[in-house]
């Protein structure tokens, strides 16, 4: 325990050292105080009128000081007195609050701790008190708000776009509610053309008063953003377009009326079918592994000519045939082709003279890719929002 040293030297440095020592002793002793008895002892040691430390300091420091040091010593003694009193007041409050809390816990009633002292307003302590009275243990670990996970479809979309960004493509988007013009007409689907039937379009109701091309629908593919991109930008263009699309399809394990595509479009002078093949071959290898092979089969889309359906060799059986590839050794993934000159006619004014530019386009299903990559056997799982499914991607 601390006892007040006699000062033999009255320099500011010597005074400060003595004060620092006393402060350390004060806070150490205050930290050990508990209960009424400890509080009383603390009071007597530091504030006792006859022999308390403050009284001793007054005698041994202030009164003993030579006249020229009195001011310096007096200032320090005053500060110490305030500090000791505040410390005692704080300890008193703590002891009372602890007793109050214990009493609330035991009897449901508190002992009043109201006094006129400032420290009673110690809000944190009071809140803790109330919580303890309600049976809340504030020392228990808190409830964590779990972090969300990137949805497998979004993750796959980002991955696909990343492959094309690395080849210099930029990313564009377009509206999900689209006009007949962008979804069909400018993509070379003439009105009444049977190719429209393949798209299972969901139309918005109440559009009859509008001219056909302005009628709104839920886009059935991301291809309308090809036109929108060419309206926005003169050639050359290299864009990928991720997005959500809708088709009037009955839901089952492999169909959903809402799903996702990533569209691609490259237009420049001298773009050929070899560029298309090389680009997609690279993309398939980047997405599914360098050993996959790609296969192009003739197909038809009104907005590409020639058109192709692209498949890659089954990543599960290496092409031998298994359940996933329905014994064919191939997994079909996307449609593509060289941009039809009739499509360029719709944006000719913006620099797309079909005699001068050429290009290719492709569109691939994202949900299929996500299912293959993550071994998901039911497309519905992607859209049911079941946390037990989604948290596996965290
Ligand atoms: N839009 C076509 C579809 O949804 C895919 C496609 C895109 C085909 C671009 C060719 C070029 O089936």
GROMACS .gro file of C-alpha atoms and ligand atoms in nm:
model
  406
    1UNK     CA    1   0.000   0.000   0.000
    2UNK     CA    2   0.099   0.353  -0.069
    3UNK     CA    3   0.233   0.584   0.194
    4UNK     CA    4   0.302   0.946   0.129
    5UNK     CA    5   0.672   1.017   0.082
    6UNK     CA    6   0.839   1.323   0.226
    7UNK     CA    7   0.955   1.558  -0.044
    8UNK     CA    8   1.312   1.677  -0.022
    9UNK     CA    9   1.314   1.855  -0.353
   10UNK     CA   10   1.055   2.099  -0.488
   11UNK     CA   11   1.131   2.118  -0.858
   12UNK     CA   12   0.841   2.071  -1.103
   13UNK     CA   13   0.992   1.739  -1.218
   14UNK     CA   14   1.016   1.604  -0.864
   15UNK     CA   15   0.657   1.712  -0.792
   16UNK     CA   16   0.525   1.551  -1.110
   17UNK     CA   17   0.700   1.224  -1.030
   18UNK     CA   18   0.547   1.216  -0.682
   19UNK     CA   19   0.200   1.295  -0.823
   20UNK     CA   20   0.229   1.019  -1.086
   21UNK     CA   21   0.321   0.765  -0.822
   22UNK     CA   22   0.023   0.865  -0.612
   23UNK     CA   23  -0.218   0.844  -0.908
   24UNK     CA   24  -0.100   0.493  -0.987
   25UNK     CA   25  -0.154   0.387  -0.628
   26UNK     CA   26  -0.500   0.545  -0.626
   27UNK     CA   27  -0.624   0.366  -0.935
   28UNK     CA   28  -0.477   0.033  -0.824
   29UNK     CA   29  -0.649   0.054  -0.487
   30UNK     CA   30  -0.975   0.173  -0.640
   31UNK     CA   31  -0.974  -0.127  -0.870
   32UNK     CA   32  -0.966  -0.361  -0.572
   33UNK     CA   33  -1.262  -0.202  -0.391
   34UNK     CA   34  -1.575  -0.414  -0.359
   35UNK     CA   35  -1.870  -0.406  -0.123
   36UNK     CA   36  -1.959  -0.161   0.152
   37UNK     CA   37  -1.666  -0.259   0.368
   38UNK     CA   38  -1.408  -0.209   0.095
   39UNK     CA   39  -1.565   0.125   0.016
   40UNK     CA   40  -1.539   0.240   0.375
   41UNK     CA   41  -1.176   0.136   0.397
   42UNK     CA   42  -1.098   0.316   0.074
   43UNK     CA   43  -1.265   0.627   0.210
   44UNK     CA   44  -1.072   0.619   0.536
   45UNK     CA   45  -0.739   0.562   0.368
   46UNK     CA   46  -0.772   0.844   0.118
   47UNK     CA   47  -1.026   1.087   0.260
   48UNK     CA   48  -1.005   1.021   0.635
   49UNK     CA   49  -0.995   1.354   0.814
   50UNK     CA   50  -0.731   1.267   1.069
   51UNK     CA   51  -0.484   1.055   0.881
   52UNK     CA   52  -0.616   1.012   0.524
   53UNK     CA   53  -0.372   1.045   0.239
   54UNK     CA   54  -0.516   1.378   0.133
   55UNK     CA   55  -0.463   1.512   0.486
   56UNK     CA   56  -0.107   1.378   0.484
   57UNK     CA   57  -0.035   1.544   0.155
   58UNK     CA   58  -0.164   1.867   0.292
   59UNK     CA   59   0.070   1.841   0.590
   60UNK     CA   60   0.377   1.692   0.429
   61UNK     CA   61   0.372   1.856   0.092
   62UNK     CA   62   0.182   2.182   0.107
   63UNK     CA   63   0.263   2.300   0.457
   64UNK     CA   64   0.623   2.180   0.436
   65UNK     CA   65   0.690   2.352   0.106
   66UNK     CA   66   0.916   2.659   0.101
   67UNK     CA   67   0.732   2.980   0.014
   68UNK     CA   68   0.852   2.992  -0.346
   69UNK     CA   69   0.721   2.637  -0.417
   70UNK     CA   70   0.379   2.680  -0.253
   71UNK     CA   71   0.197   2.777  -0.570
   72UNK     CA   72   0.322   2.473  -0.768
   73UNK     CA   73   0.254   2.234  -0.482
   74UNK     CA   74  -0.087   2.386  -0.406
   75UNK     CA   75  -0.203   2.339  -0.763
   76UNK     CA   76  -0.109   1.973  -0.762
   77UNK     CA   77  -0.263   1.904  -0.425
   78UNK     CA   78  -0.592   2.055  -0.544
   79UNK     CA   79  -0.595   1.839  -0.853
   80UNK     CA   80  -0.525   1.531  -0.647
   81UNK     CA   81  -0.804   1.615  -0.405
   82UNK     CA   82  -1.055   1.642  -0.692
   83UNK     CA   83  -0.933   1.316  -0.842
   84UNK     CA   84  -0.959   1.126  -0.512
   85UNK     CA   85  -1.311   1.258  -0.451
   86UNK     CA   86  -1.426   1.167  -0.802
   87UNK     CA   87  -1.278   0.822  -0.773
   88UNK     CA   88  -1.455   0.766  -0.443
   89UNK     CA   89  -1.785   0.887  -0.590
   90UNK     CA   90  -1.748   0.653  -0.885
   91UNK     CA   91  -1.668   0.356  -0.665
   92UNK     CA   92  -1.967   0.436  -0.445
   93UNK     CA   93  -2.191   0.436  -0.752
   94UNK     CA   94  -2.049   0.107  -0.874
   95UNK     CA   95  -2.096  -0.063  -0.541
   96UNK     CA   96  -2.452   0.065  -0.513
   97UNK     CA   97  -2.539  -0.033  -0.866
   98UNK     CA   98  -2.404  -0.381  -0.810
   99UNK     CA   99  -2.610  -0.413  -0.494
  100UNK     CA  100  -2.911  -0.277  -0.677
  101UNK     CA  101  -2.869  -0.532  -0.955
  102UNK     CA  102  -2.824  -0.818  -0.710
  103UNK     CA  103  -3.133  -0.708  -0.526
  104UNK     CA  104  -3.337  -0.684  -0.847
  105UNK     CA  105  -3.222  -1.029  -0.944
  106UNK     CA  106  -3.304  -1.178  -0.604
  107UNK     CA  107  -3.621  -0.996  -0.509
  108UNK     CA  108  -3.741  -0.829  -0.827
  109UNK     CA  109  -3.704  -0.494  -0.653
  110UNK     CA  110  -3.411  -0.256  -0.655
  111UNK     CA  111  -3.260  -0.064  -0.370
  112UNK     CA  112  -3.282   0.298  -0.468
  113UNK     CA  113  -2.952   0.422  -0.592
  114UNK     CA  114  -3.077   0.771  -0.659
  115UNK     CA  115  -2.838   1.027  -0.520
  116UNK     CA  116  -2.767   1.375  -0.633
  117UNK     CA  117  -2.438   1.278  -0.786
  118UNK     CA  118  -2.368   1.307  -1.152
  119UNK     CA  119  -2.242   0.952  -1.193
  120UNK     CA  120  -2.585   0.800  -1.133
  121UNK     CA  121  -2.658   0.897  -1.489
  122UNK     CA  122  -2.413   0.635  -1.605
  123UNK     CA  123  -2.643   0.505  -1.874
  124UNK     CA  124  -2.454   0.197  -1.982
  125UNK     CA  125  -2.450   0.065  -1.629
  126UNK     CA  126  -2.820   0.127  -1.587
  127UNK     CA  127  -2.903  -0.048  -1.912
  128UNK     CA  128  -2.695  -0.343  -1.812
  129UNK     CA  129  -2.884  -0.343  -1.485
  130UNK     CA  130  -3.222  -0.354  -1.655
  131UNK     CA  131  -3.108  -0.625  -1.894
  132UNK     CA  132  -2.977  -0.836  -1.609
  133UNK     CA  133  -3.305  -0.790  -1.427
  134UNK     CA  134  -3.486  -0.919  -1.736
  135UNK     CA  135  -3.265  -1.224  -1.738
  136UNK     CA  136  -3.049  -1.110  -2.028
  137UNK     CA  137  -2.688  -1.205  -1.989
  138UNK     CA  138  -2.490  -0.935  -2.167
  139UNK     CA  139  -2.174  -1.141  -2.145
  140UNK     CA  140  -2.315  -1.405  -2.382
  141UNK     CA  141  -2.189  -1.390  -2.743
  142UNK     CA  142  -2.415  -1.175  -2.962
  143UNK     CA  143  -2.644  -1.284  -3.245
  144UNK     CA  144  -2.464  -1.255  -3.574
  145UNK     CA  145  -2.642  -1.142  -3.887
  146UNK     CA  146  -2.524  -1.404  -4.135
  147UNK     CA  147  -2.349  -1.281  -4.447
  148UNK     CA  148  -2.532  -1.345  -4.772
  149UNK     CA  149  -2.382  -1.551  -5.052
  150UNK     CA  150  -2.364  -1.472  -5.420
  151UNK     CA  151  -2.644  -1.660  -5.595
  152UNK     CA  152  -2.507  -1.940  -5.818
  153UNK     CA  153  -2.677  -1.786  -6.125
  154UNK     CA  154  -2.524  -1.444  -6.062
  155UNK     CA  155  -2.190  -1.601  -5.989
  156UNK     CA  156  -2.202  -1.795  -6.316
  157UNK     CA  157  -2.309  -1.487  -6.510
  158UNK     CA  158  -2.016  -1.295  -6.368
  159UNK     CA  159  -1.783  -1.578  -6.454
  160UNK     CA  160  -1.905  -1.594  -6.815
  161UNK     CA  161  -1.881  -1.218  -6.854
  162UNK     CA  162  -1.532  -1.231  -6.702
  163UNK     CA  163  -1.415  -1.472  -6.972
  164UNK     CA  164  -1.528  -1.227  -7.242
  165UNK     CA  165  -1.405  -0.918  -7.061
  166UNK     CA  166  -1.060  -1.075  -7.067
  167UNK     CA  167  -1.095  -1.080  -7.448
  168UNK     CA  168  -1.177  -0.710  -7.458
  169UNK     CA  169  -1.556  -0.725  -7.447
  170UNK     CA  170  -1.754  -0.470  -7.247
  171UNK     CA  171  -2.077  -0.546  -7.061
  172UNK     CA  172  -2.418  -0.404  -7.155
  173UNK     CA  173  -2.770  -0.448  -7.024
  174UNK     CA  174  -3.122  -0.384  -7.148
  175UNK     CA  175  -3.480  -0.380  -7.020
  176UNK     CA  176  -3.668  -0.697  -6.924
  177UNK     CA  177  -3.993  -0.545  -7.045
  178UNK     CA  178  -3.922  -0.499  -7.412
  179UNK     CA  179  -4.108  -0.382  -7.719
  180UNK     CA  180  -4.209  -0.607  -8.007
  181UNK     CA  181  -3.971  -0.402  -8.220
  182UNK     CA  182  -3.654  -0.491  -8.029
  183UNK     CA  183  -3.750  -0.844  -7.931
  184UNK     CA  184  -3.869  -0.944  -8.281
  185UNK     CA  185  -3.898  -0.698  -8.566
  186UNK     CA  186  -3.545  -0.555  -8.566
  187UNK     CA  187  -3.414  -0.910  -8.522
  188UNK     CA  188  -3.566  -1.002  -8.855
  189UNK     CA  189  -3.875  -1.177  -8.722
  190UNK     CA  190  -4.137  -1.031  -8.957
  191UNK     CA  191  -4.490  -0.986  -8.814
  192UNK     CA  192  -4.684  -1.313  -8.830
  193UNK     CA  193  -4.364  -1.507  -8.904
  194UNK     CA  194  -4.383  -1.862  -8.760
  195UNK     CA  195  -4.038  -1.825  -8.600
  196UNK     CA  196  -4.210  -1.611  -8.336
  197UNK     CA  197  -4.396  -1.919  -8.220
  198UNK     CA  198  -4.072  -2.078  -8.103
  199UNK     CA  199  -4.032  -1.806  -7.843
  200UNK     CA  200  -4.337  -1.878  -7.621
  201UNK     CA  201  -4.378  -1.508  -7.559
  202UNK     CA  202  -4.554  -1.359  -7.257
  203UNK     CA  203  -4.725  -1.037  -7.372
  204UNK     CA  204  -4.842  -0.753  -7.150
  205UNK     CA  205  -5.221  -0.717  -7.152
  206UNK     CA  206  -5.407  -0.410  -7.278
  207UNK     CA  207  -5.165  -0.314  -7.556
  208UNK     CA  208  -5.407  -0.348  -7.848
  209UNK     CA  209  -5.440   0.027  -7.906
  210UNK     CA  210  -5.067   0.058  -7.983
  211UNK     CA  211  -4.903  -0.008  -8.318
  212UNK     CA  212  -4.774  -0.369  -8.322
  213UNK     CA  213  -4.406  -0.277  -8.293
  214UNK     CA  214  -4.461  -0.073  -7.976
  215UNK     CA  215  -4.650  -0.343  -7.789
  216UNK     CA  216  -4.473  -0.456  -7.475
  217UNK     CA  217  -4.375  -0.807  -7.379
  218UNK     CA  218  -4.134  -0.984  -7.145
  219UNK     CA  219  -3.822  -1.030  -7.352
  220UNK     CA  220  -3.777  -1.390  -7.460
  221UNK     CA  221  -3.403  -1.358  -7.511
  222UNK     CA  222  -3.122  -1.108  -7.454
  223UNK     CA  223  -3.084  -1.056  -7.831
  224UNK     CA  224  -3.284  -0.726  -7.833
  225UNK     CA  225  -2.984  -0.572  -7.659
  226UNK     CA  226  -2.782  -0.646  -7.976
  227UNK     CA  227  -2.992  -0.382  -8.153
  228UNK     CA  228  -2.986  -0.146  -7.856
  229UNK     CA  229  -2.606  -0.175  -7.839
  230UNK     CA  230  -2.566  -0.099  -8.210
  231UNK     CA  231  -2.800   0.201  -8.180
  232UNK     CA  232  -2.588   0.331  -7.893
  233UNK     CA  233  -2.248   0.267  -8.043
  234UNK     CA  234  -2.091   0.276  -8.388
  235UNK     CA  235  -1.879  -0.021  -8.499
  236UNK     CA  236  -1.654  -0.180  -8.388
  237UNK     CA  237  -1.858  -0.338  -8.108
  238UNK     CA  238  -1.771  -0.618  -7.870
  239UNK     CA  239  -2.025  -0.664  -7.591
  240UNK     CA  240  -2.158  -0.932  -7.361
  241UNK     CA  241  -2.508  -0.890  -7.227
  242UNK     CA  242  -2.615  -1.079  -6.915
  243UNK     CA  243  -2.984  -1.077  -6.834
  244UNK     CA  244  -3.311  -1.228  -6.723
  245UNK     CA  245  -3.562  -1.356  -6.978
  246UNK     CA  246  -3.911  -1.506  -6.978
  247UNK     CA  247  -4.086  -1.775  -7.178
  248UNK     CA  248  -4.428  -1.928  -7.134
  249UNK     CA  249  -4.301  -2.270  -7.028
  250UNK     CA  250  -4.438  -2.506  -6.764
  251UNK     CA  251  -4.191  -2.541  -6.480
  252UNK     CA  252  -4.023  -2.877  -6.423
  253UNK     CA  253  -3.676  -2.998  -6.327
  254UNK     CA  254  -3.522  -2.855  -6.644
  255UNK     CA  255  -3.764  -2.572  -6.738
  256UNK     CA  256  -3.853  -2.244  -6.577
  257UNK     CA  257  -4.068  -1.960  -6.719
  258UNK     CA  258  -3.792  -1.724  -6.607
  259UNK     CA  259  -3.427  -1.789  -6.673
  260UNK     CA  260  -3.104  -1.620  -6.778
  261UNK     CA  261  -2.882  -1.572  -7.079
  262UNK     CA  262  -2.554  -1.413  -7.164
  263UNK     CA  263  -2.562  -1.269  -7.514
  264UNK     CA  264  -2.254  -1.178  -7.712
  265UNK     CA  265  -2.206  -0.952  -8.011
  266UNK     CA  266  -1.893  -0.865  -8.209
  267UNK     CA  267  -1.912  -0.638  -8.514
  268UNK     CA  268  -1.615  -0.506  -8.707
  269UNK     CA  269  -1.475  -0.516  -9.059
  270UNK     CA  270  -1.381  -0.868  -9.170
  271UNK     CA  271  -1.528  -1.072  -8.886
  272UNK     CA  272  -1.567  -1.428  -9.005
  273UNK     CA  273  -1.716  -1.755  -8.892
  274UNK     CA  274  -1.365  -1.866  -8.786
  275UNK     CA  275  -1.358  -1.579  -8.538
  276UNK     CA  276  -1.688  -1.703  -8.398
  277UNK     CA  277  -1.560  -2.059  -8.370
  278UNK     CA  278  -1.230  -1.958  -8.212
  279UNK     CA  279  -1.396  -1.725  -7.963
  280UNK     CA  280  -1.656  -1.976  -7.848
  281UNK     CA  281  -1.406  -2.262  -7.839
  282UNK     CA  282  -1.187  -2.053  -7.611
  283UNK     CA  283  -1.485  -1.955  -7.394
  284UNK     CA  284  -1.595  -2.318  -7.351
  285UNK     CA  285  -1.245  -2.420  -7.249
  286UNK     CA  286  -1.219  -2.128  -7.006
  287UNK     CA  287  -1.552  -2.221  -6.849
  288UNK     CA  288  -1.537  -2.600  -6.846
  289UNK     CA  289  -1.169  -2.692  -6.867
  290UNK     CA  290  -0.903  -2.690  -7.135
  291UNK     CA  291  -0.971  -3.047  -7.246
  292UNK     CA  292  -1.329  -2.988  -7.368
  293UNK     CA  293  -1.403  -3.002  -7.740
  294UNK     CA  294  -1.669  -2.794  -7.912
  295UNK     CA  295  -1.912  -2.899  -8.184
  296UNK     CA  296  -2.098  -2.668  -8.423
  297UNK     CA  297  -2.415  -2.795  -8.592
  298UNK     CA  298  -2.622  -2.603  -8.847
  299UNK     CA  299  -2.931  -2.437  -8.702
  300UNK     CA  300  -3.169  -2.152  -8.770
  301UNK     CA  301  -3.231  -1.812  -8.614
  302UNK     CA  302  -3.392  -1.527  -8.809
  303UNK     CA  303  -3.120  -1.283  -8.699
  304UNK     CA  304  -2.813  -1.491  -8.788
  305UNK     CA  305  -2.707  -1.647  -9.115
  306UNK     CA  306  -2.555  -1.900  -9.112
  307UNK     CA  307  -2.661  -2.012  -8.766
  308UNK     CA  308  -2.528  -2.286  -8.545
  309UNK     CA  309  -2.604  -2.476  -8.228
  310UNK     CA  310  -2.295  -2.526  -8.015
  311UNK     CA  311  -2.225  -2.818  -7.786
  312UNK     CA  312  -1.920  -2.910  -7.583
  313UNK     CA  313  -1.793  -3.256  -7.497
  314UNK     CA  314  -1.948  -3.390  -7.177
  315UNK     CA  315  -1.737  -3.296  -6.877
  316UNK     CA  316  -1.874  -3.585  -6.672
  317UNK     CA  317  -1.796  -3.878  -6.900
  318UNK     CA  318  -1.536  -3.719  -7.128
  319UNK     CA  319  -1.761  -3.786  -7.429
  320UNK     CA  320  -1.823  -4.156  -7.373
  321UNK     CA  321  -2.190  -4.106  -7.291
  322UNK     CA  322  -2.361  -4.080  -6.951
  323UNK     CA  323  -2.690  -3.972  -6.795
  324UNK     CA  324  -2.608  -3.601  -6.795
  325UNK     CA  325  -2.537  -3.594  -7.169
  326UNK     CA  326  -2.817  -3.844  -7.239
  327UNK     CA  327  -2.560  -4.091  -7.370
  328UNK     CA  328  -2.465  -3.854  -7.656
  329UNK     CA  329  -2.126  -3.742  -7.521
  330UNK     CA  330  -2.224  -3.378  -7.593
  331UNK     CA  331  -2.394  -3.103  -7.393
  332UNK     CA  332  -2.579  -2.837  -7.597
  333UNK     CA  333  -2.527  -2.492  -7.466
  334UNK     CA  334  -2.585  -2.208  -7.704
  335UNK     CA  335  -2.710  -2.067  -8.030
  336UNK     CA  336  -2.497  -1.848  -8.248
  337UNK     CA  337  -2.428  -1.730  -8.601
  338UNK     CA  338  -2.312  -1.450  -8.826
  339UNK     CA  339  -2.527  -1.138  -8.789
  340UNK     CA  340  -2.787  -1.140  -9.067
  341UNK     CA  341  -2.747  -0.843  -9.308
  342UNK     CA  342  -3.118  -0.775  -9.258
  343UNK     CA  343  -3.044  -0.697  -8.893
  344UNK     CA  344  -2.774  -0.446  -8.989
  345UNK     CA  345  -3.033  -0.273  -9.209
  346UNK     CA  346  -3.217  -0.161  -8.893
  347UNK     CA  347  -2.906   0.022  -8.768
  348UNK     CA  348  -2.746   0.104  -9.105
  349UNK     CA  349  -2.765   0.478  -9.028
  350UNK     CA  350  -2.532   0.434  -8.732
  351UNK     CA  351  -2.247   0.295  -8.943
  352UNK     CA  352  -2.363  -0.063  -8.992
  353UNK     CA  353  -2.361  -0.091  -9.372
  354UNK     CA  354  -2.383  -0.469  -9.427
  355UNK     CA  355  -2.150  -0.431  -9.725
  356UNK     CA  356  -1.880  -0.291  -9.498
  357UNK     CA  357  -1.917  -0.462  -9.161
  358UNK     CA  358  -1.977  -0.815  -9.048
  359UNK     CA  359  -2.019  -0.975  -8.710
  360UNK     CA  360  -2.121  -1.269  -8.502
  361UNK     CA  361  -2.362  -1.313  -8.215
  362UNK     CA  362  -2.431  -1.585  -7.963
  363UNK     CA  363  -2.662  -1.648  -7.671
  364UNK     CA  364  -2.607  -1.903  -7.397
  365UNK     CA  365  -2.821  -2.023  -7.112
  366UNK     CA  366  -2.672  -1.931  -6.776
  367UNK     CA  367  -2.890  -2.153  -6.558
  368UNK     CA  368  -2.780  -2.466  -6.744
  369UNK     CA  369  -2.416  -2.369  -6.697
  370UNK     CA  370  -2.468  -2.305  -6.324
  371UNK     CA  371  -2.640  -2.643  -6.287
  372UNK     CA  372  -2.357  -2.824  -6.466
  373UNK     CA  373  -2.086  -2.642  -6.272
  374UNK     CA  374  -2.240  -2.693  -5.929
  375UNK     CA  375  -2.404  -3.031  -5.984
  376UNK     CA  376  -2.761  -2.902  -5.942
  377UNK     CA  377  -3.021  -3.144  -6.080
  378UNK     CA  378  -3.337  -2.929  -6.055
  379UNK     CA  379  -3.356  -2.578  -6.204
  380UNK     CA  380  -3.637  -2.491  -5.960
  381UNK     CA  381  -3.385  -2.495  -5.674
  382UNK     CA  382  -3.229  -2.184  -5.823
  383UNK     CA  383  -3.546  -1.978  -5.781
  384UNK     CA  384  -3.717  -2.111  -5.469
  385UNK     CA  385  -3.504  -1.905  -5.233
  386UNK     CA  386  -3.455  -2.194  -4.991
  387UNK     CA  387  -3.180  -2.082  -4.755
  388UNK     CA  388  -3.062  -2.440  -4.701
  389UNK     CA  389  -2.981  -2.452  -5.073
  390UNK     CA  390  -2.840  -2.102  -5.105
  391UNK     CA  391  -2.614  -2.113  -4.800
  392UNK     CA  392  -2.414  -2.388  -4.964
  393UNK     CA  393  -2.272  -2.119  -5.192
  394UNK     CA  394  -2.150  -1.898  -4.906
  395LIG     N1  395  -3.149  -1.556  -7.889
  395LIG     C1  396  -3.133  -1.695  -7.922
  395LIG     C2  397  -3.218  -1.780  -7.830
  395LIG     O1  398  -3.259  -1.732  -7.729
  395LIG     C3  399  -2.989  -1.739  -7.910
  395LIG     C4  400  -2.901  -1.670  -8.011
  395LIG     C5  401  -2.837  -1.553  -7.977
  395LIG     C6  402  -2.882  -1.723  -8.135
  395LIG     C7  403  -2.755  -1.489  -8.068
  395LIG     C8  404  -2.798  -1.662  -8.227
  395LIG     C9  405  -2.735  -1.546  -8.194
  395LIG     O2  406  -3.246  -1.894  -7.857
   0.00000   0.00000   0.00000
